[in-house]
Tab-separated table of C-alpha atoms in Angstrom:
chain	number	residue	atom	x	y	z
A	618	MET	CA	-64.040	138.764	170.587
A	619	ILE	CA	-61.834	140.869	172.827
A	620	GLY	CA	-62.656	144.507	172.530
A	621	PRO	CA	-60.263	147.429	172.684
A	622	GLU	CA	-58.929	148.377	176.079
A	623	PRO	CA	-58.089	151.908	177.240
A	624	LEU	CA	-54.437	152.670	177.973
A	625	GLU	CA	-52.931	155.709	179.672
A	626	GLN	CA	-50.349	157.285	177.380
A	627	ASN	CA	-48.893	160.771	177.946
A	628	GLY	CA	-51.707	161.598	180.318
A	629	HIS	CA	-54.412	160.809	177.728
A	630	ALA	CA	-56.517	157.728	177.328
A	631	ALA	CA	-55.478	155.630	174.345
A	632	ILE	CA	-57.198	152.657	172.787
A	633	VAL	CA	-55.239	149.426	172.051
A	634	PRO	CA	-56.402	147.748	168.852
A	635	ALA	CA	-58.088	144.388	169.242
A	636	TRP	CA	-55.665	142.641	166.862
A	637	ARG	CA	-52.686	143.566	169.109
A	638	VAL	CA	-54.469	142.150	172.163
A	639	ASN	CA	-55.138	138.921	170.274
A	640	LEU	CA	-51.475	138.579	169.232
A	641	VAL	CA	-50.271	139.095	172.803
A	642	THR	CA	-52.771	136.549	174.110
A	643	LYS	CA	-51.784	133.935	171.524
A	644	ALA	CA	-48.053	134.488	172.171
A	645	SER	CA	-48.576	133.932	175.903
A	646	LEU	CA	-50.395	130.671	175.201
A	647	LEU	CA	-47.600	129.238	173.042
A	648	PRO	CA	-45.438	126.530	174.721
A	649	ARG	CA	-42.091	127.867	175.915
A	650	PRO	CA	-38.943	126.000	174.903
A	651	GLN	CA	-37.285	124.136	177.793
A	652	ALA	CA	-33.525	123.619	178.228
A	653	ARG	CA	-33.839	120.458	180.287
A	654	PRO	CA	-33.314	117.079	178.651
A	655	LYS	CA	-36.347	114.954	177.936
A	656	SER	CA	-35.147	112.162	180.252
A	657	MET	CA	-35.206	114.506	183.296
A	658	THR	CA	-38.243	115.679	185.215
A	659	ASP	CA	-38.865	119.271	186.231
A	660	SER	CA	-37.976	118.625	189.868
A	661	GLN	CA	-34.708	116.910	188.940
A	662	PHE	CA	-33.810	119.748	186.568
A	663	ASP	CA	-34.546	122.377	189.226
A	664	ARG	CA	-32.458	120.474	191.778
A	665	LEU	CA	-29.563	120.221	189.311
A	666	MET	CA	-29.691	123.929	188.518
A	667	THR	CA	-29.766	124.793	192.240
A	668	GLN	CA	-26.733	122.625	192.978
A	669	SER	CA	-24.864	124.008	189.959
A	670	SER	CA	-25.517	127.581	191.076
A	671	ARG	CA	-24.244	126.739	194.573
A	672	VAL	CA	-21.066	125.198	193.163
A	673	ALA	CA	-20.534	128.236	190.937
A	674	VAL	CA	-20.939	130.590	193.915
A	675	MET	CA	-18.474	128.507	195.950
A	676	VAL	CA	-15.900	128.552	193.125
A	677	VAL	CA	-16.231	132.321	192.685
A	678	GLY	CA	-15.942	132.801	196.457
A	679	ALA	CA	-12.813	130.608	196.605
A	680	LEU	CA	-11.174	132.582	193.800
A	681	ALA	CA	-12.068	135.866	195.506
A	682	LEU	CA	-10.582	134.550	198.765
A	683	VAL	CA	-7.319	133.600	197.040
A	684	VAL	CA	-7.064	137.047	195.445
A	685	ALA	CA	-7.788	138.727	198.806
A	686	LEU	CA	-5.110	136.622	200.552
A	687	ALA	CA	-2.539	137.455	197.889
A	688	LEU	CA	-3.297	141.173	197.867
A	689	GLY	CA	-3.519	141.446	201.657
A	690	ARG	CA	-0.294	139.588	202.383
A	691	VAL	CA	1.391	142.583	204.037
A	692	ILE	CA	-1.275	142.768	206.768
A	693	LEU	CA	-2.883	139.325	206.810
A	694	ALA	CA	0.289	137.214	206.980
A	695	PRO	CA	1.655	138.666	210.280
A	696	VAL	CA	-1.827	138.765	211.832
A	697	ILE	CA	-2.653	135.144	210.949
A	698	LEU	CA	0.785	134.051	212.188
A	699	ALA	CA	0.103	135.907	215.453
A	700	ILE	CA	-3.236	134.095	215.816
A	701	VAL	CA	-1.600	130.689	215.232
A	702	VAL	CA	1.170	131.386	217.756
A	703	GLY	CA	-1.412	132.787	220.158
A	704	LEU	CA	-3.421	129.570	219.928
A	705	MET	CA	-0.237	127.665	220.764
A	706	PHE	CA	0.458	129.812	223.846
A	707	GLY	CA	-3.201	129.964	224.886
A	708	PRO	CA	-2.813	127.244	227.583
A	709	VAL	CA	0.177	129.129	229.008
A	710	ALA	CA	-1.875	132.335	229.262
A	711	ASP	CA	-4.749	130.368	230.829
A	712	ALA	CA	-2.386	128.965	233.460
A	713	LEU	CA	-1.232	132.484	234.326
A	714	GLU	CA	-4.807	133.761	234.504
A	715	ARG	CA	-5.741	130.946	236.900
A	716	ARG	CA	-3.155	132.444	239.256
A	717	ARG	CA	-5.245	135.653	239.303
A	718	ILE	CA	-3.046	137.509	236.847
A	719	PRO	CA	-5.048	139.923	234.629
A	720	PRO	CA	-5.382	138.924	230.942
A	721	GLY	CA	-3.445	141.976	229.748
A	722	LEU	CA	-0.518	141.260	232.048
A	723	SER	CA	-0.492	137.530	231.263
A	724	ALA	CA	-0.464	138.308	227.534
A	725	ALA	CA	2.457	140.692	228.020
A	726	LEU	CA	4.386	138.040	229.985
A	727	VAL	CA	3.821	135.451	227.251
A	728	VAL	CA	4.964	137.859	224.522
A	729	LEU	CA	8.069	138.810	226.521
A	730	LEU	CA	8.838	135.117	227.094
A	731	PHE	CA	8.506	134.413	223.372
A	732	VAL	CA	10.713	137.362	222.407
A	733	GLY	CA	13.292	136.372	225.022
A	734	VAL	CA	13.539	132.831	223.661
A	735	LEU	CA	14.053	134.187	220.156
A	736	LEU	CA	16.727	136.657	221.290
A	737	VAL	CA	18.625	133.992	223.244
A	738	ALA	CA	18.531	131.624	220.281
A	739	GLY	CA	19.720	134.376	217.958
A	740	ALA	CA	22.568	135.332	220.261
A	741	LEU	CA	23.696	131.714	220.585
A	742	PHE	CA	23.737	130.973	216.881
A	743	ALA	CA	24.743	134.348	215.460
A	744	ALA	CA	28.494	133.759	215.945
A	745	PRO	CA	28.640	130.322	214.234
A	746	LEU	CA	26.461	131.585	211.405
A	747	MET	CA	28.696	134.596	210.777
A	748	ALA	CA	31.734	132.299	210.843
A	749	TRP	CA	30.181	130.144	208.127
A	750	VAL	CA	29.362	133.236	206.085
A	751	GLU	CA	33.021	134.275	206.267
A	752	ARG	CA	34.094	130.779	205.236
A	753	GLY	CA	31.809	130.944	202.210
A	754	PRO	CA	34.490	131.558	199.513
A	755	ALA	CA	36.779	128.804	200.835
A	756	LEU	CA	33.826	126.428	201.105
A	757	TRP	CA	32.815	127.201	197.538
A	758	THR	CA	36.337	126.440	196.308
A	759	LYS	CA	36.297	123.084	198.076
A	760	LEU	CA	32.873	122.308	196.667
A	761	GLN	CA	34.193	122.936	193.176
A	762	THR	CA	37.039	120.539	193.867
A	763	GLN	CA	34.643	117.849	195.082
A	764	LEU	CA	32.334	118.324	192.113
A	765	VAL	CA	35.072	118.215	189.489
A	766	GLY	CA	34.013	114.677	188.623
A	767	LEU	CA	30.617	115.976	187.504
A	768	ARG	CA	32.139	118.399	184.997
A	769	ALA	CA	31.951	115.982	182.068
A	770	PRO	CA	28.129	115.654	182.084
A	771	PHE	CA	27.752	119.439	182.273
A	772	GLU	CA	30.181	119.895	179.377
A	773	THR	CA	28.181	117.396	177.346
A	774	MET	CA	24.996	119.324	178.102
A	775	GLY	CA	26.721	122.557	177.027
A	776	ALA	CA	27.782	121.008	173.723
A	777	ILE	CA	24.233	119.806	173.091
A	778	GLN	CA	22.927	123.299	173.826
A	779	ASP	CA	25.383	124.836	171.344
A	780	GLN	CA	24.310	122.365	168.666
A	781	LEU	CA	20.650	123.182	169.278
A	782	LYS	CA	21.400	126.900	168.956
A	783	THR	CA	23.150	126.255	165.666
A	784	LEU	CA	20.258	124.175	164.331
A	785	LEU	CA	17.628	126.676	165.417
A	786	GLY	CA	19.585	129.620	164.012
A	787	SER	CA	20.003	131.374	167.354
A	788	ASP	CA	23.450	132.919	166.861
A	789	ALA	CA	22.704	136.122	168.712
A	790	ALA	CA	25.381	137.269	171.075
A	791	LEU	CA	24.794	136.912	174.789
A	792	THR	CA	24.119	140.241	176.453
A	793	VAL	CA	25.190	140.638	180.061
A	794	LYS	CA	23.610	143.432	182.045
A	795	VAL	CA	25.298	144.490	185.266
A	796	GLN	CA	22.917	145.944	187.813
A	797	ASP	CA	23.880	148.213	190.635
A	798	GLY	CA	23.446	147.212	194.214
A	799	GLY	CA	24.380	144.201	196.284
A	800	PRO	CA	23.352	142.125	199.287
A	801	VAL	CA	23.937	144.970	201.729
A	802	GLN	CA	21.728	147.310	199.730
A	803	ASP	CA	19.013	144.644	199.434
A	804	VAL	CA	19.060	144.082	203.193
A	805	ALA	CA	18.874	147.827	203.819
A	806	LEU	CA	15.862	148.106	201.519
A	807	MET	CA	14.102	145.127	203.117
A	808	ALA	CA	14.759	146.200	206.718
A	809	PRO	CA	11.768	148.620	207.054
A	810	SER	CA	9.253	146.078	205.726
A	811	VAL	CA	10.683	143.293	207.915
A	812	LEU	CA	10.570	145.549	210.973
A	813	ALA	CA	6.966	146.486	210.205
A	814	ASP	CA	6.027	142.792	209.888
A	815	VAL	CA	7.721	141.975	213.210
A	816	LEU	CA	5.974	144.828	215.046
A	817	LEU	CA	2.614	143.903	213.518
A	818	PHE	CA	3.139	140.281	214.572
A	819	LEU	CA	4.090	141.157	218.163
A	820	PHE	CA	1.213	143.583	218.654
A	821	GLY	CA	-1.199	141.139	217.046
A	822	LEU	CA	0.027	138.366	219.344
A	823	TYR	CA	-0.407	140.543	222.440
A	824	PHE	CA	-3.904	141.772	221.594
A	825	PHE	CA	-5.075	138.309	220.581
A	826	LEU	CA	-3.894	136.760	223.855
A	827	ALA	CA	-5.357	139.612	225.898
A	828	THR	CA	-8.766	139.669	224.197
A	829	ARG	CA	-9.283	136.075	223.019
A	830	HIS	CA	-12.110	135.487	225.525
A	831	ASN	CA	-13.866	138.670	224.412
A	832	ILE	CA	-13.516	137.606	220.778
A	833	ARG	CA	-15.134	134.264	221.592
A	834	VAL	CA	-18.047	135.914	223.435
A	835	SER	CA	-18.578	138.405	220.585
A	836	VAL	CA	-18.725	135.632	217.990
A	837	LEU	CA	-21.100	133.538	220.102
A	838	SER	CA	-23.395	136.543	220.576
A	839	LEU	CA	-23.865	136.701	216.796
A	840	CYS	CA	-25.372	133.199	216.749
A	841	PHE	CA	-29.167	133.294	216.681
A	842	SER	CA	-30.015	129.773	217.829
A	843	ARG	CA	-28.872	127.775	220.802
A	844	ARG	CA	-27.672	124.938	218.594
A	845	MET	CA	-25.506	127.299	216.558
A	846	ARG	CA	-23.977	128.761	219.728
A	847	TRP	CA	-23.267	125.247	220.978
A	848	ARG	CA	-21.506	124.289	217.749
A	849	SER	CA	-19.545	127.555	217.621
A	850	ALA	CA	-18.364	127.080	221.216
A	851	HIS	CA	-17.194	123.553	220.409
A	852	VAL	CA	-15.411	124.822	217.288
A	853	PHE	CA	-13.499	127.386	219.385
A	854	ARG	CA	-12.616	124.757	221.956
A	855	ASP	CA	-11.479	122.157	219.422
A	856	VAL	CA	-9.480	124.636	217.344
A	857	GLU	CA	-7.556	125.923	220.364
A	858	LEU	CA	-7.055	122.410	221.745
A	859	LYS	CA	-5.904	120.891	218.447
A	860	ILE	CA	-3.568	123.693	217.412
A	861	SER	CA	-2.005	124.107	220.844
A	862	ARG	CA	-1.563	120.361	221.170
A	863	PHE	CA	-0.151	120.052	217.678
A	864	LEU	CA	2.279	122.970	217.918
A	865	LEU	CA	3.499	122.160	221.429
A	866	SER	CA	4.006	118.507	220.478
A	867	ALA	CA	5.695	119.519	217.226
A	868	THR	CA	7.982	121.866	219.178
A	869	ALA	CA	8.997	119.068	221.534
A	870	ILE	CA	9.526	116.584	218.688
A	871	ASN	CA	11.449	119.060	216.537
A	872	SER	CA	13.653	119.945	219.504
A	873	GLY	CA	14.405	116.255	219.881
A	874	VAL	CA	15.209	116.020	216.169
A	875	GLY	CA	17.565	118.982	216.526
A	876	VAL	CA	19.349	117.457	219.531
A	877	ALA	CA	19.693	114.069	217.809
A	878	THR	CA	20.993	115.708	214.631
A	879	SER	CA	23.535	117.756	216.589
A	880	LEU	CA	24.823	114.646	218.392
A	881	ALA	CA	25.072	112.678	215.144
A	882	LEU	CA	26.946	115.456	213.344
A	883	TRP	CA	29.264	115.868	216.332
A	884	ALA	CA	30.000	112.127	216.199
A	885	PHE	CA	30.820	112.409	212.489
A	886	GLY	CA	33.219	115.282	213.157
A	887	MET	CA	31.287	117.964	211.249
A	888	PRO	CA	31.900	121.555	212.355
A	889	SER	CA	29.194	123.600	214.145
A	890	PRO	CA	26.859	120.702	214.980
A	891	LEU	CA	24.690	122.913	217.228
A	892	LEU	CA	23.986	125.296	214.351
A	893	TRP	CA	22.833	122.533	212.014
A	894	GLY	CA	20.776	120.925	214.778
A	895	ALA	CA	18.982	124.204	215.449
A	896	MET	CA	18.375	124.670	211.729
A	897	ALA	CA	16.938	121.142	211.508
A	898	ALA	CA	14.582	121.868	214.430
A	899	VAL	CA	13.311	125.112	212.874
A	900	LEU	CA	12.936	123.789	209.327
A	901	ASN	CA	11.091	120.718	210.585
A	902	PHE	CA	8.065	122.943	211.302
A	903	ILE	CA	7.503	123.085	207.513
A	904	PRO	CA	6.861	119.472	206.432
A	905	TYR	CA	8.510	118.169	203.259
A	906	VAL	CA	9.928	121.544	202.192
A	907	GLY	CA	11.968	122.042	205.372
A	908	GLN	CA	13.382	118.520	205.199
A	909	ALA	CA	14.345	119.003	201.540
A	910	VAL	CA	16.178	122.240	202.363
A	911	MET	CA	17.985	120.532	205.245
A	912	PHE	CA	19.051	117.661	202.982
A	913	ALA	CA	20.601	120.155	200.545
A	914	VAL	CA	22.350	122.094	203.343
A	915	LEU	CA	23.830	118.996	204.987
A	916	PHE	CA	25.003	117.625	201.642
A	917	ALA	CA	26.650	120.924	200.694
A	918	VAL	CA	28.353	121.233	204.084
A	919	GLY	CA	29.442	117.602	203.882
A	920	LEU	CA	30.941	118.113	200.441
A	921	GLY	CA	32.843	121.116	201.714
A	922	THR	CA	34.150	119.521	204.911
A	923	GLN	CA	34.364	115.753	204.359
A	924	PRO	CA	37.091	113.987	202.338
A	925	THR	CA	34.846	111.876	200.080
A	926	ILE	CA	31.304	111.942	198.736
A	927	LEU	CA	30.350	108.874	200.793
A	928	TRP	CA	31.294	110.682	203.995
A	929	ALA	CA	29.333	113.695	202.757
A	930	LEU	CA	26.237	111.513	202.259
A	931	LEU	CA	26.477	109.969	205.737
A	932	PRO	CA	25.049	113.029	207.613
A	933	VAL	CA	22.207	113.246	205.097
A	934	VAL	CA	21.278	109.577	205.566
A	935	THR	CA	21.485	109.914	209.359
A	936	TYR	CA	19.233	112.995	209.360
A	937	ALA	CA	16.754	111.171	207.109
A	938	ALA	CA	16.640	108.226	209.545
A	939	ILE	CA	16.112	110.554	212.537
A	940	ASN	CA	13.378	112.483	210.761
A	941	LEU	CA	11.630	109.316	209.579
A	942	THR	CA	11.614	107.916	213.123
A	943	ALA	CA	10.190	111.155	214.515
A	944	ASP	CA	7.460	111.486	211.873
A	945	GLN	CA	6.327	107.874	211.617
A	946	ILE	CA	6.760	106.561	215.181
A	947	VAL	CA	7.084	109.347	217.753
A	948	PHE	CA	4.596	111.879	216.347
A	949	PRO	CA	1.574	109.508	215.916
A	950	HIS	CA	2.005	108.085	219.441
A	951	LEU	CA	2.542	111.490	221.064
A	952	VAL	CA	-0.100	113.497	219.227
A	953	GLY	CA	-2.579	110.752	218.343
A	954	ARG	CA	-4.281	109.596	215.188
A	955	ALA	CA	-6.948	112.283	215.529
A	956	LEU	CA	-4.489	114.950	214.372
A	957	THR	CA	-3.008	112.824	211.590
A	958	LEU	CA	-3.877	114.319	208.207
A	959	ASN	CA	-3.604	113.011	204.680
A	960	PRO	CA	-0.033	113.588	203.409
A	961	PHE	CA	-1.288	114.643	199.983
A	962	VAL	CA	-3.607	117.251	201.538
A	963	ILE	CA	-0.713	118.526	203.675
A	964	PHE	CA	1.521	118.811	200.604
A	965	VAL	CA	-1.130	120.717	198.624
A	966	SER	CA	-1.756	123.049	201.580
A	967	ILE	CA	1.964	123.770	201.993
A	968	ALA	CA	2.384	124.425	198.262
A	969	PHE	CA	-0.625	126.780	198.249
A	970	TRP	CA	0.427	128.789	201.320
A	971	LEU	CA	4.053	129.018	200.196
A	972	TRP	CA	2.819	130.367	196.866
A	973	VAL	CA	0.538	132.922	198.553
A	974	TRP	CA	2.584	134.055	201.585
A	975	GLY	CA	6.069	132.572	201.304
A	976	PRO	CA	7.814	131.180	204.432
A	977	ILE	CA	5.054	132.448	206.755
A	978	GLY	CA	2.537	130.498	204.705
A	979	GLY	CA	4.597	127.329	205.115
A	980	PHE	CA	4.367	127.691	208.902
A	981	VAL	CA	0.577	128.275	208.992
A	982	ALA	CA	-0.257	125.574	206.408
A	983	VAL	CA	-0.850	122.668	208.810
A	984	PRO	CA	-2.633	124.754	211.522
A	985	SER	CA	-4.977	126.111	208.849
A	986	LEU	CA	-5.821	122.521	207.877
A	987	LEU	CA	-6.605	121.716	211.515
A	988	ILE	CA	-8.894	124.755	211.741
A	989	VAL	CA	-10.746	123.753	208.566
A	990	GLN	CA	-11.016	120.159	209.817
A	991	SER	CA	-12.568	121.272	213.124
A	992	ILE	CA	-15.066	123.580	211.399
A	993	VAL	CA	-16.124	120.932	208.871
A	994	MET	CA	-16.514	118.236	211.522
A	995	HIS	CA	-18.855	120.418	213.588
A	996	ILE	CA	-20.858	121.739	210.641
A	997	PHE	CA	-21.195	118.192	209.234
A	998	PRO	CA	-21.026	115.854	212.246
A	999	SER	CA	-21.326	112.776	210.018
A	1000	THR	CA	-17.798	113.430	208.686
A	1001	GLN	CA	-16.211	112.645	212.053
A	1002	ASN	CA	-16.342	108.909	211.329
A	1003	LEU	CA	-15.902	109.346	207.593
A	1004	SER	CA	-12.561	107.534	207.479
A	1005	LYS	CA	-14.006	104.540	209.345
A	1006	ILE	CA	-17.052	104.464	207.072
A	1007	ILE	CA	-14.869	104.594	203.943
A	1008	GLN	CA	-12.587	101.872	205.334
A	1009	ARG	CA	-15.583	99.657	206.156
A	1010	LYS	CA	-17.008	100.138	202.653
A	1011	VAL	CA	-13.642	99.362	201.086
A	1012	GLU	CA	-13.391	96.176	203.145
A	1013	GLN	CA	-16.923	95.158	202.159
A	1014	LYS	CA	-16.121	95.816	198.502
A	1015	ALA	CA	-12.925	93.756	198.768
A	1016	ALA	CA	-14.857	90.896	200.403
A	1017	GLN	CA	-17.465	91.012	197.623
A	1018	ASP	CA	-14.773	90.996	194.956
A	1019	THR	CA	-13.056	88.027	196.627
A	1020	THR	CA	-16.331	86.122	196.844
A	1021	GLY	CA	-17.102	86.917	193.224
A	1022	ALA	CA	-13.655	85.728	192.123
A	1023	GLU	CA	-14.067	82.469	194.059
A	1024	ILE	CA	-17.459	81.889	192.497
A	1025	ALA	CA	-16.043	82.606	189.031
A	1026	GLU	CA	-13.189	80.145	189.558
A	1027	THR	CA	-15.515	77.370	190.833
A	1028	PRO	CA	-16.547	75.123	187.887
A	1029	PRO	CA	-20.286	74.832	187.338
A	1030	PRO	CA	-21.883	71.606	188.637
A	1031	GLU	CA	-22.415	68.828	186.104
A	1032	PRO	CA	-26.012	68.179	185.096
A	1033	PRO	CA	-27.519	64.991	186.567
A	1034	ALA	CA	-27.395	61.910	184.352
A	1035	ALA	CA	-30.549	61.130	182.457
A	1036	ILE	CA	-32.524	58.209	184.000
A	1037	ASP	CA	-34.051	55.762	181.536
A	1038	LYS	CA	-37.693	55.524	182.394
A	1039	PRO	CA	-39.552	52.354	181.370
A	1040	ALA	CA	-41.875	52.768	178.474
A	1041	PRO	CA	-45.488	53.115	179.523
A	1042	LYS	CA	-47.604	49.976	179.102
A	1043	PRO	CA	-50.289	50.213	176.459
A	1044	ARG	CA	-53.728	50.539	177.859
A	1045	LYS	CA	-56.072	47.647	177.344
A	1046	ARG	CA	-59.131	48.412	175.401
A	1047	ALA	CA	-62.245	47.857	177.304
A	1048	ALA	CA	-64.154	44.791	176.167
A	1049	ALA	CA	-67.103	45.590	174.143
A	1050	SER	CA	-70.266	45.145	176.105
A	1051	THR	CA	-72.468	42.372	174.875
A	1052	ALA	CA	-75.972	43.110	174.006
């Protein structure tokens, strides 16, 4: 029997009754209920709980990252755009540094070159753009004339809407609220924020180009093992190589698309072909969304300038053919299959970044995918040949299915015919021995 044990309580020795000690001992010996299923061992249950906790941490981290990106848009969007553009102009800065130009001066030259190209482009296309803005009311009137044939379906939809309001009892009068302000006031209010974004982008671009080698050395110094430093160095190299190659190739291809579009529109007799060609080249940096916007612009301009709807559709079809040729033939051969991504993944990335950061997000969507692809391929080297492995498994599965179908279609062999065996001869009884 377990005797009483002394216990310190309020500075004085206290005695725990023996019955309490017995209850505690019995309770500790009782079997604890387990949450795991009976068909699973302890090791499997522990492994499942560990993986589930990791997935939960990853989901919470992803949600926190999305919230941080949305809340930090004012600062993060120009800085990330500066990093992407800096990765594109990194080879140019390297070429200047090989000519013994200091990194700070080479970065300043690259930034001035970039700003100069933008200013020249703006000066060239500002006059045609302002002319089209002035022609806006006349263009709208002509669009209404072209779309008069579509009035009947809209009137039918309006009648159906009125009937639904009557059935649902929504007879409330429509209230129109006129707000003060206009486009000029909106532009004046947005000017300070736009100017701040531009300055933040330019300064971020300069400092990134000037200190990109120091950033790489600082990150590599944080790696504890030699293998980790080796992988981090390869990640830096691949990210800069892929993004610069992708953006420079995309710039060349999009410039070709813009030139081809300008020539085609000039051949069709559309006004300001250089303006629409430049717009096609710029919007082509945002896959899918930019092409859709360009389709709408060309169709609207065609409706306002061409005599019939068929002539208005001709520029749209021509631009679609040019864009399809550039995306499906020129881009894979110029850039290579290594930079070809899944179209669905590209679409999801563009939708996500447009939702988070707007037009800037649409520009950094594909480079962000390339960065993630490089990091994943170096953290998990087995994923480099993942597409080939999946294709080989799919081909093996298809071959097995074909073999199984052929076996199922083959009729079973007929059983061999029964052979009539002769009846066994009766055995002769042995003659009885004579005495």
